Tab-separated table of C-alpha atoms in Angstrom:
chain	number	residue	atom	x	y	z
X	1	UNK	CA	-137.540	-113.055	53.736
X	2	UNK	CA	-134.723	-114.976	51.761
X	3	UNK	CA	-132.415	-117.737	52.154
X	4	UNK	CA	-128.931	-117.327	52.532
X	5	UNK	CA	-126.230	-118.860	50.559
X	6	UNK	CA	-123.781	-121.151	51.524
X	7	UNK	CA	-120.329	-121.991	49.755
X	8	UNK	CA	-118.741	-125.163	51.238
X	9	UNK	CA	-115.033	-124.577	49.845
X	10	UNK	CA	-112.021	-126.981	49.794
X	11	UNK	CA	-113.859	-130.577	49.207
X	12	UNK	CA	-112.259	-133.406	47.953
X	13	UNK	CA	-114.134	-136.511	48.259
X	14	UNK	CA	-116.965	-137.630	46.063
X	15	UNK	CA	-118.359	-137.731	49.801
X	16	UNK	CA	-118.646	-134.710	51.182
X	17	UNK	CA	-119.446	-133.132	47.683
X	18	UNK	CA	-122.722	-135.503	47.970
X	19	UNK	CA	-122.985	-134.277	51.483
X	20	UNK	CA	-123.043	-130.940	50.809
X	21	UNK	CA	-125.039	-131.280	47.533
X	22	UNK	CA	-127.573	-133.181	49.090
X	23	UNK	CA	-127.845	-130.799	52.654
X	24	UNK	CA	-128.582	-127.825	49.812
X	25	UNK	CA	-125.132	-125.710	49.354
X	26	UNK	CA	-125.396	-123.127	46.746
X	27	UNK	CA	-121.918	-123.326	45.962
X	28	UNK	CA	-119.174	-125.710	45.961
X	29	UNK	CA	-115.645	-124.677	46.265
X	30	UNK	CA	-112.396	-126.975	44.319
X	31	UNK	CA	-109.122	-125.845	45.268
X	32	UNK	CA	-106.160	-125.270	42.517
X	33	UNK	CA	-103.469	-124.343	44.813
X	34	UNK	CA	-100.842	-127.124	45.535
X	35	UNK	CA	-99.615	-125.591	49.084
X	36	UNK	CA	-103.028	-126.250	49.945
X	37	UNK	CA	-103.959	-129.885	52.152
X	38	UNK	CA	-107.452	-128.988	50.330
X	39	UNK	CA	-105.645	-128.916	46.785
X	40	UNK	CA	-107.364	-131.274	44.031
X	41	UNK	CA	-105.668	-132.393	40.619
X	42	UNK	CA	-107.670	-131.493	37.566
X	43	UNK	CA	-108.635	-135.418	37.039
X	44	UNK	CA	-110.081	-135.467	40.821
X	45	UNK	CA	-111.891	-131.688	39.990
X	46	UNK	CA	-113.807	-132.632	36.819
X	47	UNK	CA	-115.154	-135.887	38.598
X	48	UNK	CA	-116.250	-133.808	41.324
X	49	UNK	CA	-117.396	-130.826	39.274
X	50	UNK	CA	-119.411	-133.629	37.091
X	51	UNK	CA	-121.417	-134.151	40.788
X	52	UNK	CA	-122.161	-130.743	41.046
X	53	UNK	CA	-122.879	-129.293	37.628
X	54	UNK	CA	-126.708	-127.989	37.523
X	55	UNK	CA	-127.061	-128.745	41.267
X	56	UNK	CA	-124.795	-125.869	42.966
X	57	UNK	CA	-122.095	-122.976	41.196
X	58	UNK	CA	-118.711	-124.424	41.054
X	59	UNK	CA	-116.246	-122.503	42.209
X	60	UNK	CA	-112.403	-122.634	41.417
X	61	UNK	CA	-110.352	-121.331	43.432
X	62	UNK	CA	-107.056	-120.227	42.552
X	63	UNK	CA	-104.159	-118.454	44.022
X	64	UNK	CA	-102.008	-116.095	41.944
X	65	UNK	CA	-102.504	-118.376	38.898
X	66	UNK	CA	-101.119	-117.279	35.533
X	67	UNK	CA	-103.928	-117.549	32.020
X	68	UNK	CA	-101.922	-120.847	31.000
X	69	UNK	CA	-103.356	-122.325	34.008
X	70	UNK	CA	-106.916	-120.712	34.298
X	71	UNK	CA	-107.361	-121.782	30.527
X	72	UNK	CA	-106.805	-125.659	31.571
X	73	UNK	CA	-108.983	-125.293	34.761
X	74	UNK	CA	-111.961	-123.491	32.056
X	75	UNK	CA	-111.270	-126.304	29.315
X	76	UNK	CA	-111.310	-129.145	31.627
X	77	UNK	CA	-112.985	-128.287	34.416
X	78	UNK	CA	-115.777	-125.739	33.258
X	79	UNK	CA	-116.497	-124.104	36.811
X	80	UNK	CA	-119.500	-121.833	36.950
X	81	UNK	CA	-117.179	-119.257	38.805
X	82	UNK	CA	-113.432	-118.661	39.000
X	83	UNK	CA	-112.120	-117.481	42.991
X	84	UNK	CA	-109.090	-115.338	42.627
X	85	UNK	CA	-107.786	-115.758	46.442
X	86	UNK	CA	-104.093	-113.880	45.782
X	87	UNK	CA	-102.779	-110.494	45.117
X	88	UNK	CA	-104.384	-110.096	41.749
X	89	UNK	CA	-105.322	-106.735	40.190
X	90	UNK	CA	-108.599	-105.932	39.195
X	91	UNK	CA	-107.559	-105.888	35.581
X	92	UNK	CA	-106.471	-110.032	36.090
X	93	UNK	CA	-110.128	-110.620	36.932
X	94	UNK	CA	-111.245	-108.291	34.058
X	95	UNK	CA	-109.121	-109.903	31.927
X	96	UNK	CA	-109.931	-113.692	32.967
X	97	UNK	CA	-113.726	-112.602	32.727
X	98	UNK	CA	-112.988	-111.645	28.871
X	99	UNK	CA	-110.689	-114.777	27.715
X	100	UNK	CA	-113.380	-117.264	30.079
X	101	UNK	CA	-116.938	-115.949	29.410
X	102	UNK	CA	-117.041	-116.641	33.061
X	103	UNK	CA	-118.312	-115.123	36.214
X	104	UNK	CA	-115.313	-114.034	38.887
X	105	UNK	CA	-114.682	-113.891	42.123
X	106	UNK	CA	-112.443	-112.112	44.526
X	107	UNK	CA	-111.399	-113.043	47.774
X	108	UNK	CA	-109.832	-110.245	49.877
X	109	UNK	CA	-108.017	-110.598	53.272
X	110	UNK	CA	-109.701	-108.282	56.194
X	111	UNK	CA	-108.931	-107.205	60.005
X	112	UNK	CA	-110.628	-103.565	60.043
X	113	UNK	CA	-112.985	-101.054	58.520
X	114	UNK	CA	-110.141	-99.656	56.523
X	115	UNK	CA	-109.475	-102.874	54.606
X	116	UNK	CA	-112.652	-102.696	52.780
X	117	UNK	CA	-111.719	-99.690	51.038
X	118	UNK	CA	-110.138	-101.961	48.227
X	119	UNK	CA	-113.512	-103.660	47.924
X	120	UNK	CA	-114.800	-100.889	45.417
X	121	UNK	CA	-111.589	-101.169	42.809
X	122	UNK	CA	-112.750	-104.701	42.714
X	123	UNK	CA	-116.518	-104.191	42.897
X	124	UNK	CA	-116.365	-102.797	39.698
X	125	UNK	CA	-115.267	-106.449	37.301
X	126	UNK	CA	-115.877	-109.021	40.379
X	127	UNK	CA	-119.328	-110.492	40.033
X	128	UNK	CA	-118.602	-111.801	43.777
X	129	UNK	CA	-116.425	-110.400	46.795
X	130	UNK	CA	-115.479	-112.680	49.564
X	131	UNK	CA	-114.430	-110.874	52.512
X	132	UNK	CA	-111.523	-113.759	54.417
X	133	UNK	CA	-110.079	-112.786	57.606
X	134	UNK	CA	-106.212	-112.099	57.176
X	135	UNK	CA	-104.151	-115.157	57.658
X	136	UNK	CA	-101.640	-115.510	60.431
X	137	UNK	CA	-98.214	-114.795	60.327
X	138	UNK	CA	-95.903	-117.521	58.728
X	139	UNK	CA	-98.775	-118.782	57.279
X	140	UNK	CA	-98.236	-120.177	53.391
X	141	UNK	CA	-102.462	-120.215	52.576
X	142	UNK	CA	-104.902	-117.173	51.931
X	143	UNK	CA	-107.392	-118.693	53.587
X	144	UNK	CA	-108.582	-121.538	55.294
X	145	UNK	CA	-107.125	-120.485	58.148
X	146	UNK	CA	-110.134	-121.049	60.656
X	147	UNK	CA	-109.258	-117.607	62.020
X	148	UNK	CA	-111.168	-114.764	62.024
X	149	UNK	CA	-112.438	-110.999	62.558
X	150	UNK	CA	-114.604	-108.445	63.872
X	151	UNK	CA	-117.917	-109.278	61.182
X	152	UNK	CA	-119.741	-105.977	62.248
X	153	UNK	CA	-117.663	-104.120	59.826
X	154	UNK	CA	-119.393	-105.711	57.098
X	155	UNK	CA	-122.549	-104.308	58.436
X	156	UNK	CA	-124.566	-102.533	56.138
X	157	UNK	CA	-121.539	-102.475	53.216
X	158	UNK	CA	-123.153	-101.432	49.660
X	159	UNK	CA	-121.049	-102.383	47.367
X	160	UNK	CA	-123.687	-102.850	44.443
X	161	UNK	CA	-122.872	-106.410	44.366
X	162	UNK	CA	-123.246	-109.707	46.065
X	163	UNK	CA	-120.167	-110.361	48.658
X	164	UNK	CA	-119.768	-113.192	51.490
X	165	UNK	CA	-118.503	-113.625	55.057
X	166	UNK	CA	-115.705	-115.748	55.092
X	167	UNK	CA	-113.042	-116.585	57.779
X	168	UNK	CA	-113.776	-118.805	61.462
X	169	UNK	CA	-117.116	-119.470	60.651
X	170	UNK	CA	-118.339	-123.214	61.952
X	171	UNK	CA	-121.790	-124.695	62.732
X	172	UNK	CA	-121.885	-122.929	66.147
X	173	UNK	CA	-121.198	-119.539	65.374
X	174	UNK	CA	-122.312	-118.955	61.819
X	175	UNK	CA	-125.972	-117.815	62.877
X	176	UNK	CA	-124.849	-115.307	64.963
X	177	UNK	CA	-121.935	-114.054	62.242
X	178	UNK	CA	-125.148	-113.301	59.764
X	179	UNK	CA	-127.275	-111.811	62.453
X	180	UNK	CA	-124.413	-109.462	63.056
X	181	UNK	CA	-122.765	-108.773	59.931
X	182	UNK	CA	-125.968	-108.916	57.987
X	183	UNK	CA	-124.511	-110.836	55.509
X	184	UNK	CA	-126.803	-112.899	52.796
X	185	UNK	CA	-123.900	-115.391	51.868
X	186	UNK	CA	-121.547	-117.443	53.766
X	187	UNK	CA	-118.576	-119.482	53.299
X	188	UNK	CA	-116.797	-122.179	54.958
X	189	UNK	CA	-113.463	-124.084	54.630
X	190	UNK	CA	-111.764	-125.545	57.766
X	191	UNK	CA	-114.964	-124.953	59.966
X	192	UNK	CA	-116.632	-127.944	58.885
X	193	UNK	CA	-112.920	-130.512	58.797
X	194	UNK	CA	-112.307	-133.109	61.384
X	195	UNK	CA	-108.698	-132.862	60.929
X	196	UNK	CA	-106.826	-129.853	58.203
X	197	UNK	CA	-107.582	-130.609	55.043
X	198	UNK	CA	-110.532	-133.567	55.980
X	199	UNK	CA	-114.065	-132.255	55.387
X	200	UNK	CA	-116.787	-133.937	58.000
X	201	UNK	CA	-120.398	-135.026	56.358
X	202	UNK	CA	-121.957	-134.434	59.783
X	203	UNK	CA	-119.986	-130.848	60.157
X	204	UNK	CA	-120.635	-129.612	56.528
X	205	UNK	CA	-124.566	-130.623	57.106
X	206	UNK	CA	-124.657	-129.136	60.234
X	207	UNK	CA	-123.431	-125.914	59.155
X	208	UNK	CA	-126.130	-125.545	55.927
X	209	UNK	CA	-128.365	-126.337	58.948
X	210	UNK	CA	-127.528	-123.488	60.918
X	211	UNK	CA	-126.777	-121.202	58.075
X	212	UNK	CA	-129.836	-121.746	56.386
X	213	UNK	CA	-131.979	-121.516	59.425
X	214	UNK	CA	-131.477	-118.218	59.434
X	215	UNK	CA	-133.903	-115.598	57.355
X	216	UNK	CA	-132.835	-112.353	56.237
X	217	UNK	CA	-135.137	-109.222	55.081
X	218	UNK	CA	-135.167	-109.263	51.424
């Protein structure tokens, strides 16, 4: 049996980084996207990212970003992992994993079986695939949305690498969203914020609770 792993995305605070640092998360997710109430400057992101380093992956999340900016993010920042959570082509990520040395990341937006499709084109330069349920209508953010979708249709996806279950997830349902997506990795934005945008100690150490309760064949 093995553990599954947990990405707490979105933090801000030098609080609820130690609160999800110290209740085990295996990633850590800093947002680079200014329409975002999650966003962090660069200044806020290395202090934070200085927490983290050798304790979880940091992940940076970006949105659509052009190389000027992913080069300042890499200099200053030096995540473990860059999160491409926008329209970008598979040859973006190939080309950020060239300039960076890095490991990548893509988030894709999902409703139905059909969606996944994509998934291979990507498979083939993304180290990781996050699967994010498709944001509502009018809505200016990718994810973070709290919404989310039928997980089943992740069940039993080979994509020859390591993807996550993103998308309405919270400390009450995430147990059952692994049992029946079969997932190994979860992620979680708004499902563990008292208010958009404000991440909860209690919530975020709940959910590693309930996430990591759960064992998986492997």
């Amino acid at each position: 049996m093995s553990d599954i792993k947990v990405k707490i995305c979105g933090l801000s605070t030098e609080d609820t980084m130690a609160a999800a640092l110290d209740a085990g998360a295996d990633m850590v997710g800093l947002m680079f996207f200014p329409k975002s109430p999650r966003h962090v400057t660069l200044s806020q992101a290395c202090k934070l990212a200085d927490m983290a380093r050798g304790k979880a992956d940091i992940v940076a999340v970006t949105v659509n970003m052009d190389l000027d900016g992913l080069s300042r993010i890499k200099e200053l920042v030096n995540p473990d992992i860059i999160q491409f959570h926008g329209e970008e082509a598979p040859e973006s990520l190939a080309a950020a994993k060239v300039m960076h040395g890095t490991k990548v990341m893509k988030a894709m937006s999902i409703s139905e079986k059909a969606d996944l499709e994509a998934a291979q084109y990507y498979a083939i330069v993304a180290d990781w695939l996050l699967f994010d349920a498709k944001p509502p209508k009018g809505s200016e953010l990718p994810g973070g949305n709290g919404v989310s979708y039928d997980w089943t249709i992740l069940k039993d996806l080979d994509l020859k690498k390591p993807f996550m279950l993103s998308g309405g997830l919270d400390p009450e349902n995430v147990a059952e969203a692994i049992r029946v997506s079969g997932v190994t990795a979860v992620d979680v934005s708004s499902g563990v914020e008292r208010e958009k945008g404000v991440k909860d100690s209690d919530l975020i150490r709940a959910f590693l609770a309930a996430a990591k309760g759960v064992k998986v064949p492997g």
